[in-house]
Short mmCIF file of C-alpha atoms in Angstrom, two decimals:
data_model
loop_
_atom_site.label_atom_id
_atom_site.label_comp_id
_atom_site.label_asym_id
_atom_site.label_seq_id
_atom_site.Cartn_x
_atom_site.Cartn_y
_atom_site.Cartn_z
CA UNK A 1 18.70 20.24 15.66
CA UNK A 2 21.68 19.75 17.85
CA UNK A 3 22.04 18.46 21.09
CA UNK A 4 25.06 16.85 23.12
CA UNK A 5 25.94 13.11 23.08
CA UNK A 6 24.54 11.27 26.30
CA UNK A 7 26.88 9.72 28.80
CA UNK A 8 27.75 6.28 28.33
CA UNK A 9 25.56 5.83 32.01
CA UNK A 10 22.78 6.88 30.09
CA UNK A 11 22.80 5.96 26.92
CA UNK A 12 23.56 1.94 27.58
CA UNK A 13 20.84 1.54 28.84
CA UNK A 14 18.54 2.94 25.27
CA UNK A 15 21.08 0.60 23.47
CA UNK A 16 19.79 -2.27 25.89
CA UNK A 17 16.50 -1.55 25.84
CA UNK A 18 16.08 -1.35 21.94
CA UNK A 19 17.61 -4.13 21.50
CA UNK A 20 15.73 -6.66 23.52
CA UNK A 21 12.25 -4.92 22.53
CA UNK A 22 13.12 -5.21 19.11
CA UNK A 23 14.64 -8.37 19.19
CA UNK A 24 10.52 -9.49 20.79
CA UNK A 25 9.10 -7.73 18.08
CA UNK A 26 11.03 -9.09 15.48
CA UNK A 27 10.47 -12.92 16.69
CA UNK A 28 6.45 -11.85 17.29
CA UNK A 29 6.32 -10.44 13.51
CA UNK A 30 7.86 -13.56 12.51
CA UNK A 31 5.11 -15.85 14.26
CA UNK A 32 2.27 -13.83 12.56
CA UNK A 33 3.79 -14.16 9.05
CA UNK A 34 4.46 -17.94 9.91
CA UNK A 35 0.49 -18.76 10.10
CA UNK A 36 -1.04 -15.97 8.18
CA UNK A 37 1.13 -16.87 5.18
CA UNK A 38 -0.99 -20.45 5.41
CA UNK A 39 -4.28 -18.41 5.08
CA UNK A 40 -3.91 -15.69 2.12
CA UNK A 41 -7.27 -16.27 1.35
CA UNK A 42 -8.72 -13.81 3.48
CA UNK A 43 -8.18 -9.96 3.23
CA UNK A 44 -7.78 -10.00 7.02
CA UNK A 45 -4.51 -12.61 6.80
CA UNK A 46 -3.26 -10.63 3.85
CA UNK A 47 -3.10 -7.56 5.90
CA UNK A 48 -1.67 -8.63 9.05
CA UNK A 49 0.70 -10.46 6.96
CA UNK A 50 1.97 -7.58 4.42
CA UNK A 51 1.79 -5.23 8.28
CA UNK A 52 3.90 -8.08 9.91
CA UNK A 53 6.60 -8.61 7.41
CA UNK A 54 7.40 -4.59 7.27
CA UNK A 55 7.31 -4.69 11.41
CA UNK A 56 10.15 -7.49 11.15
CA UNK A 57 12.16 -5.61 8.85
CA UNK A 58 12.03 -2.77 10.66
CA UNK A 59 12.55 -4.14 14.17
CA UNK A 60 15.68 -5.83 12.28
CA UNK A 61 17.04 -2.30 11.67
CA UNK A 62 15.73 -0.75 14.96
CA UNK A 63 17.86 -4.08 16.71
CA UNK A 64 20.91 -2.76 14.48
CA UNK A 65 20.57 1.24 14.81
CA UNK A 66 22.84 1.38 17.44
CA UNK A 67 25.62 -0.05 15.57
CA UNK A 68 24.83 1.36 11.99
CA UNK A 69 25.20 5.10 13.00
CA UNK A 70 27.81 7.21 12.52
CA UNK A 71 31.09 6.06 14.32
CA UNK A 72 31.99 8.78 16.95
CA UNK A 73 34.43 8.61 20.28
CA UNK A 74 30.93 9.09 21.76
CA UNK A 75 29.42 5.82 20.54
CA UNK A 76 32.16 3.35 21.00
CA UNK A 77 30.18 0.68 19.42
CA UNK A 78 29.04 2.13 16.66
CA UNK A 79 30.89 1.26 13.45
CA UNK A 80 28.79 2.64 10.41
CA UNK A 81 29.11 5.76 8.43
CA UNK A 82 27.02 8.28 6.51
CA UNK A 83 25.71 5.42 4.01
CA UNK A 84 24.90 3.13 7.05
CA UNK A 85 22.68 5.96 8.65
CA UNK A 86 21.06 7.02 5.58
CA UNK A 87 20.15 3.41 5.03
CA UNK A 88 18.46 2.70 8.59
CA UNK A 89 16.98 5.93 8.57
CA UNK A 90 15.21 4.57 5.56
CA UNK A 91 14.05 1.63 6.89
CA UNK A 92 12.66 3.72 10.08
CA UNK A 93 10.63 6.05 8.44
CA UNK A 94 9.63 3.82 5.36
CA UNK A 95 8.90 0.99 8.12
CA UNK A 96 7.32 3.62 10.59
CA UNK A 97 4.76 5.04 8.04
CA UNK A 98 3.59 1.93 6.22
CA UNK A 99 2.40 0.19 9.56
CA UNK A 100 0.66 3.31 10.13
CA UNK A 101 -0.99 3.34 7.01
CA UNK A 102 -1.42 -0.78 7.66
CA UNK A 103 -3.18 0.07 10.71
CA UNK A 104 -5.64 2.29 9.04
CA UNK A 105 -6.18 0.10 6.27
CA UNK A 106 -7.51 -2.36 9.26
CA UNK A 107 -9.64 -0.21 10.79
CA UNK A 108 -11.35 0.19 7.62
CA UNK A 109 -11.31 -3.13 6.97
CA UNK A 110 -13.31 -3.63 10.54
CA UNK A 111 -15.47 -0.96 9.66
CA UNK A 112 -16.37 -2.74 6.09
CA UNK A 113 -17.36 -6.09 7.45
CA UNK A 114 -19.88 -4.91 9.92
CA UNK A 115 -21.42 -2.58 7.12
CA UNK A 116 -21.63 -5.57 4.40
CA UNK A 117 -25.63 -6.33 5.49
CA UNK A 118 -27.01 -9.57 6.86
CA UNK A 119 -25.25 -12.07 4.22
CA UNK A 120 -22.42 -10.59 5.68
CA UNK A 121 -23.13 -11.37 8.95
CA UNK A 122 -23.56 -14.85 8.15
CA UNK A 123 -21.15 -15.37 5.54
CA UNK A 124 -17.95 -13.24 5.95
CA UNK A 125 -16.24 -11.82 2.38
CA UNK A 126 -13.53 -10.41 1.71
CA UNK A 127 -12.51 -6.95 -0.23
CA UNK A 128 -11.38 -8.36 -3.63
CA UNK A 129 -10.56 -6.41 -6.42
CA UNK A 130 -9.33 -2.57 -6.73
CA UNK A 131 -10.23 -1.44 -3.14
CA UNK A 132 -7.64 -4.02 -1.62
CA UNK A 133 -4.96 -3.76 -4.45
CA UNK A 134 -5.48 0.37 -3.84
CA UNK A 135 -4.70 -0.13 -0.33
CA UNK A 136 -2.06 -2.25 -0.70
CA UNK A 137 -0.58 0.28 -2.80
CA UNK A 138 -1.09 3.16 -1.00
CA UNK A 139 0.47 1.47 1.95
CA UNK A 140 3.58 0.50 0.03
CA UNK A 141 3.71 3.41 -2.44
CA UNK A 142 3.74 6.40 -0.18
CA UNK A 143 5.55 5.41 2.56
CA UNK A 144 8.65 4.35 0.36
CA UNK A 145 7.91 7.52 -1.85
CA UNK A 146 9.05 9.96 1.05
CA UNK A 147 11.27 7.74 2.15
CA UNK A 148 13.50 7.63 -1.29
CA UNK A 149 13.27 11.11 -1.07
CA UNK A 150 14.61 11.71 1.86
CA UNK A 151 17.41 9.76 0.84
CA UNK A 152 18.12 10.94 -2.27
CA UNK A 153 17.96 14.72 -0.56
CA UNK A 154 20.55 13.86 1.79
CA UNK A 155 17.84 14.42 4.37
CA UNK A 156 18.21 11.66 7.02
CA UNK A 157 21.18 12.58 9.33
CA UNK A 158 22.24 11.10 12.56
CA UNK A 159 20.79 13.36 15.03
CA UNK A 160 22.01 13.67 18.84
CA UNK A 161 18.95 14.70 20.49
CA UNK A 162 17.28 10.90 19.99
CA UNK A 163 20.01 9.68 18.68
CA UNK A 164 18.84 8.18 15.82
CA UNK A 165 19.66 8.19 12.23
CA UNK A 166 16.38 10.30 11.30
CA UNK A 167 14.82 13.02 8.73
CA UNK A 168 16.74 16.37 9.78
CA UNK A 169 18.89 18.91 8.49
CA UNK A 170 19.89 22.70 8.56
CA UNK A 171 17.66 23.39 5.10
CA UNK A 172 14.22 23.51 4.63
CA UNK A 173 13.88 20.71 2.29
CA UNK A 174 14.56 17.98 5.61
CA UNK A 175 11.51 20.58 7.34
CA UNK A 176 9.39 19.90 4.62
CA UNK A 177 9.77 16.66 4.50
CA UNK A 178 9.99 15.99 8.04
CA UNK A 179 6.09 17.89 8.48
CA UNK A 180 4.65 15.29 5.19
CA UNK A 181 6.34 12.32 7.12
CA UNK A 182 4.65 13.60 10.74
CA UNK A 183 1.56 14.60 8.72
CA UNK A 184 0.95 11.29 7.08
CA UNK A 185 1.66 9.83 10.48
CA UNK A 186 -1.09 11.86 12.08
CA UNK A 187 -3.61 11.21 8.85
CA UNK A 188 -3.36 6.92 9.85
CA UNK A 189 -3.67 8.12 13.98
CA UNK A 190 -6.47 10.30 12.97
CA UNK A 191 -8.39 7.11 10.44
CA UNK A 192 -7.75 4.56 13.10
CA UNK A 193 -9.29 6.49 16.11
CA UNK A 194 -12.33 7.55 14.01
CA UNK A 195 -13.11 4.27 12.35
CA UNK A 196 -12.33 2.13 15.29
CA UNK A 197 -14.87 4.41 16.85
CA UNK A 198 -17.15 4.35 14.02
CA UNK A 199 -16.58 0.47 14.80
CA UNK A 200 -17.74 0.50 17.96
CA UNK A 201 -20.77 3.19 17.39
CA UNK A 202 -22.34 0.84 15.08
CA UNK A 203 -21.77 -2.13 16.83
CA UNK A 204 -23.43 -0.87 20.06
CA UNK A 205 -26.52 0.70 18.08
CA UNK A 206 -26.80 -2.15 16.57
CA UNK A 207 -26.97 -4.64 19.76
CA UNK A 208 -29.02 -2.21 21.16
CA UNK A 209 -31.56 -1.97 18.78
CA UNK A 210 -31.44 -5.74 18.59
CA UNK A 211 -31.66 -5.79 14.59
CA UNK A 212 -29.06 -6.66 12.16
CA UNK A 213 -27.27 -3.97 9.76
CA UNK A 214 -29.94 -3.52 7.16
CA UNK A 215 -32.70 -5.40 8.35
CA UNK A 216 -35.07 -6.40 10.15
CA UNK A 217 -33.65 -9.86 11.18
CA UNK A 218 -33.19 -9.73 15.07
CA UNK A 219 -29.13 -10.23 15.82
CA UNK A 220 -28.93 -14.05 16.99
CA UNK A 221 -25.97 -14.86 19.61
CA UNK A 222 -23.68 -15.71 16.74
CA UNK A 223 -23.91 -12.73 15.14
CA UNK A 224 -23.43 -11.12 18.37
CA UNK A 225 -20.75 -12.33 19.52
CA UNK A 226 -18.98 -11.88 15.80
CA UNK A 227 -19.86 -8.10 16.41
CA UNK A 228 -18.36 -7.65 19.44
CA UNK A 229 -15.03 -9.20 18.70
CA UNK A 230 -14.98 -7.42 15.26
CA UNK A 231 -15.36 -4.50 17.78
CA UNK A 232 -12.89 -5.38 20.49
CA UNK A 233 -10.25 -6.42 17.98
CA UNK A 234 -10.25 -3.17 16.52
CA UNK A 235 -10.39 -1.02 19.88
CA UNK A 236 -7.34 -3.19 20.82
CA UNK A 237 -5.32 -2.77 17.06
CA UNK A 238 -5.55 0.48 17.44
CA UNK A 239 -4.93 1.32 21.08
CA UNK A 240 -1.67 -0.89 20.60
CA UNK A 241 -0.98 1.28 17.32
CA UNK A 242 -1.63 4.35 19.46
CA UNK A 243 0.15 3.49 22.27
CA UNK A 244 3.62 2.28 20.28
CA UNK A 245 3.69 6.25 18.25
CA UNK A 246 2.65 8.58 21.30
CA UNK A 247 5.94 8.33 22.29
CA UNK A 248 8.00 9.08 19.99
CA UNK A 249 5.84 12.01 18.93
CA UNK A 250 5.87 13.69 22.25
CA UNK A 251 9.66 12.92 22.31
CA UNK A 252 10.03 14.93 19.15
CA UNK A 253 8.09 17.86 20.72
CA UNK A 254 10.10 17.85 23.57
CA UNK A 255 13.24 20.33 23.56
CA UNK A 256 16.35 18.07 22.42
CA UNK A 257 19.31 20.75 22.91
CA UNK A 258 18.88 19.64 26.47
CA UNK A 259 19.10 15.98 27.81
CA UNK A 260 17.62 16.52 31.03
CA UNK A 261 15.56 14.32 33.66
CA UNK A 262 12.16 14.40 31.46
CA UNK A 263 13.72 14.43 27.89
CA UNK A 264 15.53 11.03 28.84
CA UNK A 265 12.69 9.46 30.48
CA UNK A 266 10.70 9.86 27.26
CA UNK A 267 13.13 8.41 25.26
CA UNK A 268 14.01 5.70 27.74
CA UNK A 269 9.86 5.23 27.23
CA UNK A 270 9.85 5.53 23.00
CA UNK A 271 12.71 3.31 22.95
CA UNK A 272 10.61 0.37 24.54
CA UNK A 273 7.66 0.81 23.54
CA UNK A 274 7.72 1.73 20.22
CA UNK A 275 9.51 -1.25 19.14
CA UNK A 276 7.36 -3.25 21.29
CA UNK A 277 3.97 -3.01 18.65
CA UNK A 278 5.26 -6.20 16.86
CA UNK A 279 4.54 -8.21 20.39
CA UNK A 280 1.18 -6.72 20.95
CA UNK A 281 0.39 -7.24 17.38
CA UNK A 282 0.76 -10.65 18.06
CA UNK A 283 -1.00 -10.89 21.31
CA UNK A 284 -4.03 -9.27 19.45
CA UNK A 285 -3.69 -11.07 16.49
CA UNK A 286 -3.98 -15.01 18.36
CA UNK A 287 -6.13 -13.54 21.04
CA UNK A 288 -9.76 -14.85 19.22
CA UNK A 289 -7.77 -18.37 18.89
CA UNK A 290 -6.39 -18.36 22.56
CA UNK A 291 -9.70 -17.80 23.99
CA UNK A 292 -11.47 -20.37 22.49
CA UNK A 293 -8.84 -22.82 22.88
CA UNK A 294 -8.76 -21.98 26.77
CA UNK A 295 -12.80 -22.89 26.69
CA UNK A 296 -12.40 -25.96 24.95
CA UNK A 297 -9.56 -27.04 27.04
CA UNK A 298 -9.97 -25.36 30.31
CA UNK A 299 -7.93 -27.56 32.41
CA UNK A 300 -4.38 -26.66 29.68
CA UNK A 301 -1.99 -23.96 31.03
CA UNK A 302 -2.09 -20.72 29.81
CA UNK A 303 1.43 -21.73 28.35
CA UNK A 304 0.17 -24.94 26.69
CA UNK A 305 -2.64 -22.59 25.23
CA UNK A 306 -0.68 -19.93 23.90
CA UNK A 307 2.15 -22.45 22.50
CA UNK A 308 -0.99 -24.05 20.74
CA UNK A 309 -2.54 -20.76 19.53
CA UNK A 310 0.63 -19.76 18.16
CA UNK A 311 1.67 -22.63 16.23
CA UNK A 312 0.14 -23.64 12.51
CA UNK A 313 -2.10 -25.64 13.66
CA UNK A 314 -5.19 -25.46 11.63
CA UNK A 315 -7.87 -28.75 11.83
CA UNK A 316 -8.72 -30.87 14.78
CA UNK A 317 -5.57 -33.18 13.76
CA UNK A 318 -3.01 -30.70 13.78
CA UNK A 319 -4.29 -29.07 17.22
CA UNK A 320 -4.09 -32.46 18.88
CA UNK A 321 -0.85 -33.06 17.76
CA UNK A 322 0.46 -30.07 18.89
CA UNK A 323 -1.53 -30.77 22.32
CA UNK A 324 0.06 -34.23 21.96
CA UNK A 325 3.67 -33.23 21.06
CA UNK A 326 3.40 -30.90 23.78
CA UNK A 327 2.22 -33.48 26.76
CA UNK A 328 4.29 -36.09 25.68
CA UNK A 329 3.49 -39.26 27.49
CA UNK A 330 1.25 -37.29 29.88
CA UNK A 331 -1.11 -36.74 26.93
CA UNK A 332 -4.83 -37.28 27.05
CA UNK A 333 -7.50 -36.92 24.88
CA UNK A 334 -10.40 -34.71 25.63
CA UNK A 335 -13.80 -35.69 25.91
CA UNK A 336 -15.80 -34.57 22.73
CA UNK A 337 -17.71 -31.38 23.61
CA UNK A 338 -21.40 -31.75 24.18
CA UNK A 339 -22.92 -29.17 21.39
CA UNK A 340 -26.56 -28.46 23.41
CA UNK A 341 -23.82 -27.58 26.31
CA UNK A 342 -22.19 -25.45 24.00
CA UNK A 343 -24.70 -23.49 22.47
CA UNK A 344 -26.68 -23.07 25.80
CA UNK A 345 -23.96 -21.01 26.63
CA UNK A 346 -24.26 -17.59 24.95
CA UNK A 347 -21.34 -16.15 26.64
CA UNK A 348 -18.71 -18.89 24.99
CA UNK A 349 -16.73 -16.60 22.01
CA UNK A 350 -17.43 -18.29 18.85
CA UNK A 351 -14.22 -17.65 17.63
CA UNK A 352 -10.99 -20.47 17.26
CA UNK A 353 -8.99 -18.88 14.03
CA UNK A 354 -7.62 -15.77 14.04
CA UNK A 355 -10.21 -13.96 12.10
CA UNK A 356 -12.83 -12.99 13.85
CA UNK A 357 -15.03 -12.13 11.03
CA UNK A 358 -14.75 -16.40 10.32
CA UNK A 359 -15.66 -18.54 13.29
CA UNK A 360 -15.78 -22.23 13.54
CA UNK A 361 -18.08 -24.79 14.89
CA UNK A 362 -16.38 -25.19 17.98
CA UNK A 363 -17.02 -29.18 18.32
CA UNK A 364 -15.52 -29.84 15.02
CA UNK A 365 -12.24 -28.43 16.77
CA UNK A 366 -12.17 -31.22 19.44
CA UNK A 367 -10.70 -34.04 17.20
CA UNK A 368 -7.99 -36.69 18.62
CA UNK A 369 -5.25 -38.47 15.91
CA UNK A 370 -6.22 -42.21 15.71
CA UNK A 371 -3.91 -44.23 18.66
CA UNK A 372 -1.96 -45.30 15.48
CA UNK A 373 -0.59 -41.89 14.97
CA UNK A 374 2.70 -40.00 16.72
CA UNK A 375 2.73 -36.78 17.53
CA UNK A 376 5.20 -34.79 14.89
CA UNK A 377 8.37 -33.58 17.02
CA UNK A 378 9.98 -31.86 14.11
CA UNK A 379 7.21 -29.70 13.77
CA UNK A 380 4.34 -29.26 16.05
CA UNK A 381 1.87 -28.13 12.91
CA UNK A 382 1.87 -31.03 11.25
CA UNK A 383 3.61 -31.47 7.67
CA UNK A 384 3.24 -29.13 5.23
CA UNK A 385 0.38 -30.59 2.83
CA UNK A 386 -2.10 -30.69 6.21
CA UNK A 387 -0.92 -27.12 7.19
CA UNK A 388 -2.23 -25.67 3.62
CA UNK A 389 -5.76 -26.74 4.47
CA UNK A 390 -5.64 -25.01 7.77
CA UNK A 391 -8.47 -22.91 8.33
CA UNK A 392 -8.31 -19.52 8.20
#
C-alpha cells in the first residue's frame, strides 16, 4: 500500500489527538490494575487485570508511535528507524489482538456465571482450573504468536496511508498475515456480540419466566438485580470493545492511495477512539461501585463519588477515610442506613465492589473511623495491610 505523506495541517492534529487519548487510557488502565491487583481472588479481577495491564502497554506505545516511526523530512518529529517501527508495530498488533481476545474471554465469563444454577446465584464461583489457565493462554499465546512473526518476516512496515508502523508489505507473506491478524480480530467481535447476546437472552427469559436457571426457585430481588447487572455489564464491555475497533477496520477498508475529506475524517475518528477503550474500560469497570456509593451517599458529588469509587478502598474504614481525607474539616459522618428502608426498596442495585457477580450487604458499607482516627493523606486507601482485605 502506498499513499502520500499528509500535510503538516493535517497530520498535527492525529499526533495531538493520539496522544492525549492515549495518554487517558494509559492513566485509566493504570487505575484498574491499581485495585484489581488487591482482589486476584476472583476470575473477574484477574481478567480485567491481565486486559488492563496489556491496554497500558499498548496505549504507552500508541502515546510514542508518532515519534518511533521512521524519520522522514515529512515527519519532523519523528526520530526512530526501521527497528523502532518494527518494535511498536509489535506492540500494536500484539496489544490490539490480546484485548480482543480479553474481551471475549469476558463475555464468556458473563455467560458462565448466569449458567452455574441456583448455588450460583447465591454464591458466586469462579472458573478455577484448566478453563481459566486455557484462556489465559490463548489470550497471551496467539496474539504474541503472529505478532513475533510478523516481526521476524520483516512484515510490519511504516505505512503512509494511516501512518502507522503496521503489518504490510509488497509480498504475500505480510497479506497472509495481515488476513489471520484481521481474522482473529473478527473471531473475538464475532464471540463478544453473540455471547453478550446470549447474556442478555437468558437473562430476560429468565426474569420473565420468574424462575431461576435450573429450577424451580422463583428469582428473589437479589438475584434479580445480580442478573441484570451481569447483563448490563456485558452489553456495555462489549459495545465499548465494539465501538474502540469499528474504526480502525472501516479505516483499513477505505482507499488509502488517496487522503481525501472522508479517508481523514476516519482516521481523525480511529485515532481517538480507539485509544480511548482504556477510559471506558474503566468507567465500566467502577460503574457497579459508583452507583451504589451514589445511593448510600446521595448528597456526595458525582466527583467525590467517582474519586471514592476509584480509589482502593475496600471495607467501611477505608471508604470513610477516603470520604474523610477528601472533606477535610468539612467531613461528616453519615447516618447508618436503615436496612427495612433498604430492602423495601427493590430498585436499589445491590452492588458496591466491582464485581457484579459479588455484592455486599450494603449497611455493612456505612462504617465511620472512631473520632480517634485521621484520615490517611498519603494515601486515601488506607495502608497497605487494610487494603489486602479489601473486598473484592
Amino acid at each position: 500500500m502506498s499513499a502520500e505523506p499528509l500535510s503538516l495541517g493535517k497530520y498535527i492534529p492525529l499526533v495531538l489527538t493520539i496522544c492525549v487519548t492515549s495518554l487517558f487510557s494509559m492513566l485509566a488502565s493504570i487505575a484498574v490494575v491499581r485495585i484489581a491487583h488487591l482482589r486476584l481472588g476472583a476470575t473477574y479481577q484477574r481478567y480485567l487485570c491481565m486486559m488492563s495491564a496489556v491496554s497500558i502497554l499498548n496505549s504507552t506505545f500508541l502515546l510514542l508511535h508518532p515519534f518511533l516511526i521512521p524519520s522522514d523530512p515529512d515527519y519532523p518529529w519523528a526520530i526512530g528507524g526501521e527497528a523502532t517501527c518494527t518494535m511498536v508495530g509489535f506492540i500494536f498488533h500484539f496489544g490490539a489482538l490480546m484485548v480482543a481476545f480479553y474481551n471475549a474471554t469476558l463475555a464468556l465469563y458473563f455467560y458462565y456465571s448466569i449458567q452455574s444454577g441456583p448455588k450460583m446465584q447465591k454464591e458466586p464461583e469462579d472458573i478455577v482450573g484448566w478453563p481459566e489457565t486455557f484462556s489465559h493462554l490463548i489470550c497471551w499465546l496467539v496474539p504474541a504468536g503472529l505478532a513475533a512473526a510478523a516481526a521476524a518476516t520483516d512484515s510490519i512496515n511504516f505505512d503512509a496511508g494511516p501512518d502507522m508502523c503496521i503489518i504490510s508489505g509488497d509480498d504475500s507473506l505480510a497479506d497472509i498475515l495481515g488476513y489471520i491478524f484481521a481474522g482473529l480480530a473478527g473471531i473475538a467481535v464475532i464471540i463478544s456480540a453473540a455471547v453478550t447476546g446470549a447474556v442478555n437472552s437468558t437473562v430476560v427469559g429468565t426474569l420473565k419466566r420468574g424462575r431461576e436457571y435450573g429450577t424451580d426457585a422463583v428469582v428473589d430481588d437479589e438475584t434479580k438485580q445480580r442478573l441484570e447487572a451481569v447483563a448490563s455489564q456485558a452489553v456495555l464491555y462489549t459495545i465499548a470493545f465494539i465501538n474502540s475497533i469499528i474504526w480502525p477496520v472501516v479505516l483499513a477498508v477505505l482507499p488509502s492511495g488517496a487522503n481525501g475529506t472522508l479517508y481523514y475524517v476516519f482516521q481523525l475518528l480511529a485515532y481517538l477512539i480507539y485509544p480511548f477503550h482504556g477510559v471506558l474500560n474503566c468507567c465500566i469497570y467502577i460503574r457497579p461501585r459508583f452507583q451504589m456509593l451514589k445511593v448510600m451517599y446521595p448528597d456526595d458529588s458525582f466527583l467525590v463519588v467517582s474519586r471514592v469509587a476509584l480509589s482502593m478502598a475496600g471495607d467501611p474504614e477505608e471508604i470513610e477515610n477516603v470520604r474523610a481525607y477528601i472533606y477535610g474539616d468539612d467531613y461528616e459522618c453519615p447516618s447508618a442506613m436503615d436496612s427495612e428502608d433498604m430492602s423495601a426498596n427493590s430498585s436499589l442495585p445491590q452492588e458496591v465492589s466491582f464485581d457484579p457477580n459479588r455484592p455486599l450487604s450494603q449497611t455493612s458499607m456505612v462504617s465511620c473511623p472512631d473520632d480517634s482516627e485521621q484520615p490517611h493523606s498519603d494515601d486515601e486507601g488506607g495502608d497497605e495491610e487494610d487494603k489486602g482485605k479489601s473486598s473484592d
